[in-house]
PDB file of C-alpha atoms in Angstrom:
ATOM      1  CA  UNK A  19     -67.228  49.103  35.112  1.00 61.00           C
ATOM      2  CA  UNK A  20     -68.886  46.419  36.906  1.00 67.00           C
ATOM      3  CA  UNK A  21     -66.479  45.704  39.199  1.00 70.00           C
ATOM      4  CA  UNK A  22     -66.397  49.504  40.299  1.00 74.00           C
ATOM      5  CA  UNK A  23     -69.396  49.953  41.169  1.00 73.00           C
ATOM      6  CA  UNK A  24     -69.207  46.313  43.203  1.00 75.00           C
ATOM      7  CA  UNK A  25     -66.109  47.812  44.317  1.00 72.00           C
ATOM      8  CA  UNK A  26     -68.130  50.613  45.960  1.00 74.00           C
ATOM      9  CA  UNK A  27     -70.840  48.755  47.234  1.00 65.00           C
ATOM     10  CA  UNK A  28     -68.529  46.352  49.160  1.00 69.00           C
ATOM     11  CA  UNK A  29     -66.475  49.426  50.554  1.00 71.00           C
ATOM     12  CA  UNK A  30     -69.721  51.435  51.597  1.00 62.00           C
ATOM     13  CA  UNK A  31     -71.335  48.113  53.517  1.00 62.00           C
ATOM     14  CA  UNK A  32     -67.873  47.841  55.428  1.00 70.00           C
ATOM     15  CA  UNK A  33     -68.084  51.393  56.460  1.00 71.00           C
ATOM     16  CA  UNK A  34     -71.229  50.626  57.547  1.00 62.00           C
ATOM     17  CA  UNK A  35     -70.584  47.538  59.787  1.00 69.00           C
ATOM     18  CA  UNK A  36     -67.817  49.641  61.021  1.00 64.00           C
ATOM     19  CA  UNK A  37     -69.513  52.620  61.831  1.00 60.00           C
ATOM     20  CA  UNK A  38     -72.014  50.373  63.280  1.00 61.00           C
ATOM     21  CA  UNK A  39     -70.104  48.265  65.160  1.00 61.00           C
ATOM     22  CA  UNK A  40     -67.797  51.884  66.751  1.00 55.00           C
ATOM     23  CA  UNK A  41     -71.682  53.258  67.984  1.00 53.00           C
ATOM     24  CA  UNK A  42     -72.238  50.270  69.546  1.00 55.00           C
ATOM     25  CA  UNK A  43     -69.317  49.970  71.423  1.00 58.00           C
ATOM     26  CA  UNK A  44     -70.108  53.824  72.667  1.00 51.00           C
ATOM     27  CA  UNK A  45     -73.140  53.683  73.335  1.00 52.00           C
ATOM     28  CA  UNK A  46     -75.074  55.181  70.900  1.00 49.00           C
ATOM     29  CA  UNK A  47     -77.046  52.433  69.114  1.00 46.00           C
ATOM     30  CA  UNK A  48     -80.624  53.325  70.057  1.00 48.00           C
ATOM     31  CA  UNK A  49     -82.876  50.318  70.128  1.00 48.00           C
ATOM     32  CA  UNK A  50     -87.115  50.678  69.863  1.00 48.00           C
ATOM     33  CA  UNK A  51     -88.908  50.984  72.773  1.00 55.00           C
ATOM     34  CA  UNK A  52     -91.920  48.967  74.008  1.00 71.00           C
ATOM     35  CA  UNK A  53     -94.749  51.209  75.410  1.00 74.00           C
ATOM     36  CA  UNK A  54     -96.431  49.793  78.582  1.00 76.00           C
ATOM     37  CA  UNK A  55     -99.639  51.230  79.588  1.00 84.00           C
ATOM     38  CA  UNK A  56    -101.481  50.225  82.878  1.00 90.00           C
ATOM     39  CA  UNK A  57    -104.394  51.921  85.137  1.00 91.00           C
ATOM     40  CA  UNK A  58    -103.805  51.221  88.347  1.00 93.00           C
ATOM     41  CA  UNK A  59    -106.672  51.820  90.805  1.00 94.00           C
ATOM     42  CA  UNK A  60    -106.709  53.376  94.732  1.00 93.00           C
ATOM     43  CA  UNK A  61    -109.210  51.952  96.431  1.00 91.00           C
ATOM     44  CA  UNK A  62    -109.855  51.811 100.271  1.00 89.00           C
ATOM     45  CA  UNK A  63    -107.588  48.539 100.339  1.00 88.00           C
ATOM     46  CA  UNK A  64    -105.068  49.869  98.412  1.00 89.00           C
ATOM     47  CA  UNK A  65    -103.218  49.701  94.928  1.00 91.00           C
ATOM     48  CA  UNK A  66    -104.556  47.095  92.552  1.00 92.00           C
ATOM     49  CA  UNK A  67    -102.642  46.059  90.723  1.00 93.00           C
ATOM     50  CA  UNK A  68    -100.033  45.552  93.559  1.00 91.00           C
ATOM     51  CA  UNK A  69     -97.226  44.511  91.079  1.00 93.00           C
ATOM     52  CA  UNK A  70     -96.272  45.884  87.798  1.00 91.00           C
ATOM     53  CA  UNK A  71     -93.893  44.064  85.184  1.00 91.00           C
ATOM     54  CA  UNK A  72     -91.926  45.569  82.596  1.00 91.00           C
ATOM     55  CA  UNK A  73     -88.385  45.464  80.967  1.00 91.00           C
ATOM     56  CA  UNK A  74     -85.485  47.679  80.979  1.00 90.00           C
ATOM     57  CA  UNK A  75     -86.164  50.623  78.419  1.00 89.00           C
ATOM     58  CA  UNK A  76     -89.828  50.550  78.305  1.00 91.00           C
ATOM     59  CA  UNK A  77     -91.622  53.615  78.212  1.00 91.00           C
ATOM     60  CA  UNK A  78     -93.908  53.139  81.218  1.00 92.00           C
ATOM     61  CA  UNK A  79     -97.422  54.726  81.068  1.00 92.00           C
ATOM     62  CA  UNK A  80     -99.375  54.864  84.731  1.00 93.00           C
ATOM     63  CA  UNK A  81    -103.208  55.966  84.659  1.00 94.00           C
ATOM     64  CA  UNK A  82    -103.563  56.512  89.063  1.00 95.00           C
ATOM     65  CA  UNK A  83    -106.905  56.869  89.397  1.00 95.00           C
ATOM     66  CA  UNK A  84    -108.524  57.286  92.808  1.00 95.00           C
ATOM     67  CA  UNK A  85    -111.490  55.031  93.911  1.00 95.00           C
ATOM     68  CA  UNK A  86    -111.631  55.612  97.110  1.00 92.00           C
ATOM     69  CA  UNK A  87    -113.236  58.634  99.492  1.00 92.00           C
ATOM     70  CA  UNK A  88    -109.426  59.977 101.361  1.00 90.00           C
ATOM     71  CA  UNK A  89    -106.692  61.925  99.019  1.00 91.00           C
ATOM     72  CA  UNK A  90    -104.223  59.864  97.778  1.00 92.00           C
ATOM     73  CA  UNK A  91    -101.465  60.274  95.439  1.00 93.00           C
ATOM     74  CA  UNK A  92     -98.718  57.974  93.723  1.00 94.00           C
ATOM     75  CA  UNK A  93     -95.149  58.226  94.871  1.00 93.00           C
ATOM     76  CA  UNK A  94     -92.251  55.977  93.048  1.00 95.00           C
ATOM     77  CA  UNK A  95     -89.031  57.392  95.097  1.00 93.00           C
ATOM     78  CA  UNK A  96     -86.715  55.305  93.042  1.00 94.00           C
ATOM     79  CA  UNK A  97     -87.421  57.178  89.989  1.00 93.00           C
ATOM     80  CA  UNK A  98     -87.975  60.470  91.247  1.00 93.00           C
ATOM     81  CA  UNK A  99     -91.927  60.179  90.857  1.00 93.00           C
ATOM     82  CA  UNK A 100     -94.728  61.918  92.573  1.00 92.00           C
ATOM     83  CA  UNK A 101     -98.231  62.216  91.460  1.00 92.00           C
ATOM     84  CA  UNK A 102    -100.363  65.271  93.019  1.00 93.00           C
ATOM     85  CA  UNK A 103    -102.840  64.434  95.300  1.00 93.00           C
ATOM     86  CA  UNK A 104    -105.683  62.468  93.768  1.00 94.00           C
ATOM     87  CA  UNK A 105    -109.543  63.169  95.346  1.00 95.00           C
ATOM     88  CA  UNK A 106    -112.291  60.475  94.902  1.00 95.00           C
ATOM     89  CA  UNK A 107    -112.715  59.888  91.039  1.00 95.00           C
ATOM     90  CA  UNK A 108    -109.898  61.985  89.986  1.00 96.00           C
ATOM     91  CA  UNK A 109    -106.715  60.816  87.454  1.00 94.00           C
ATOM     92  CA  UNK A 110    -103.334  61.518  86.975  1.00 94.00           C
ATOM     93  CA  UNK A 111    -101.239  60.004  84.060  1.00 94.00           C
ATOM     94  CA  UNK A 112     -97.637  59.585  84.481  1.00 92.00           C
ATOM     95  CA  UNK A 113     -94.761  58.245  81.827  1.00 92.00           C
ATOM     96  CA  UNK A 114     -91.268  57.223  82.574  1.00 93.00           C
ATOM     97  CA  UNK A 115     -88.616  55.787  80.972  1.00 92.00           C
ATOM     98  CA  UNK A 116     -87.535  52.438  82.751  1.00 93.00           C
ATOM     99  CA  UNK A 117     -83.885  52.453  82.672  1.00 92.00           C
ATOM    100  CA  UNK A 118     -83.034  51.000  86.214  1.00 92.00           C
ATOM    101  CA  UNK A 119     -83.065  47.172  86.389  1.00 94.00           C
ATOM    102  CA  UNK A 120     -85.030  46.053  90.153  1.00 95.00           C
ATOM    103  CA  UNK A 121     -87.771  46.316  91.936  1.00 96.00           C
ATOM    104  CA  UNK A 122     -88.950  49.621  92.869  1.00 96.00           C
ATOM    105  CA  UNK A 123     -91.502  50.119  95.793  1.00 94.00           C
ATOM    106  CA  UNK A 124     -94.447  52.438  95.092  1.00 94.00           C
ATOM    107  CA  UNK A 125     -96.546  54.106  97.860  1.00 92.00           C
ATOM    108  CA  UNK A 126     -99.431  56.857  98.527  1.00 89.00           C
ATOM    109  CA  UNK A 127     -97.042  58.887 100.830  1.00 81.00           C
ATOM    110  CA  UNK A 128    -100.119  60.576 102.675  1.00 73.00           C
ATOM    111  CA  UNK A 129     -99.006  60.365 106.143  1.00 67.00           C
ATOM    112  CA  UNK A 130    -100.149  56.778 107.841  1.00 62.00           C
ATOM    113  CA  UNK A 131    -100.896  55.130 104.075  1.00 55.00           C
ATOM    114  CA  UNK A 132     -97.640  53.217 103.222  1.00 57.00           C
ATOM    115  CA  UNK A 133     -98.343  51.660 106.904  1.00 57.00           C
ATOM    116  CA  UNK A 134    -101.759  50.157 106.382  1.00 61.00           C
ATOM    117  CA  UNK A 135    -101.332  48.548 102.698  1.00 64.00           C
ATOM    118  CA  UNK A 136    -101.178  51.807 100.348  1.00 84.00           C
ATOM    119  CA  UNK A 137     -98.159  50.462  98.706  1.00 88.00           C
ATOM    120  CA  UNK A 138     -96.843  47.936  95.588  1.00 92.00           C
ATOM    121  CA  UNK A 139     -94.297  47.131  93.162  1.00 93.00           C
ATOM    122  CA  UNK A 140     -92.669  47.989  89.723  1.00 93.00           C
ATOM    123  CA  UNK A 141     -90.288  44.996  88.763  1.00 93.00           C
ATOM    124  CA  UNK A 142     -88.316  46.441  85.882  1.00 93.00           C
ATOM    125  CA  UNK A 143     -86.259  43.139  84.249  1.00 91.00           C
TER     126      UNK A 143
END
């Protein structure tokens, strides 16, 4: 009787591994997320921070809040994007998925912005 039920045991851990080891060879092994969160201010000089870090399936969090006195807004092209324009005080909150490895240039797209320093960087690793 003993060795039936170790019998069992031993055959439902190899199923298991092996159904285990099949989803991970498709694909479908999901693995926890880390959830960044980061303000990022517009002032008259421009994004701060300039450079964001974060790794490959993070769930990215962005609080844009406008500082200064002209509209701006938050554009990341790369991954599609685009925060509403943004008048003195105001906030927008934005949340991604990072699933592109890079670095990803981020801009306030008002006309003439980009140009004069209204621009920084997600590096996703």
């Amino acid at each position: 009787m003993r060795r039936t039920r170790i019998g069992w045991v031993l055959l439902l851990l190899a199923i298991n591994i092996a159904v285990f080891a099949w989803n991970q060879q498709h694909g479908r092994v999901f693995t926890l997320t880390t959830r960044v969160s980061q303000t990022i201010m517009i002032t008259k000089n421009g994004f701060s921070p300039k450079h964001l870090i974060c790794k490959q399936g993070d769930t990215v969090s962005l609080v844009i809040r406008n500082a200064d006195n002209q509209v701006h807004n938050f554009t990341l092209p790369d991954y599609h994007i685009f925060s509403r324009d943004l008048k003195k005080d105001e906030l927008s909150t934005i949340e991604f998925q990072a699933v592109k490895k890079g670095i990803f240039t981020f801009i306030s797209d008002t006309p003439g912005h980009p140009e004069v320093g209204f621009s920084g960087t997600l590096e996703v690793k």
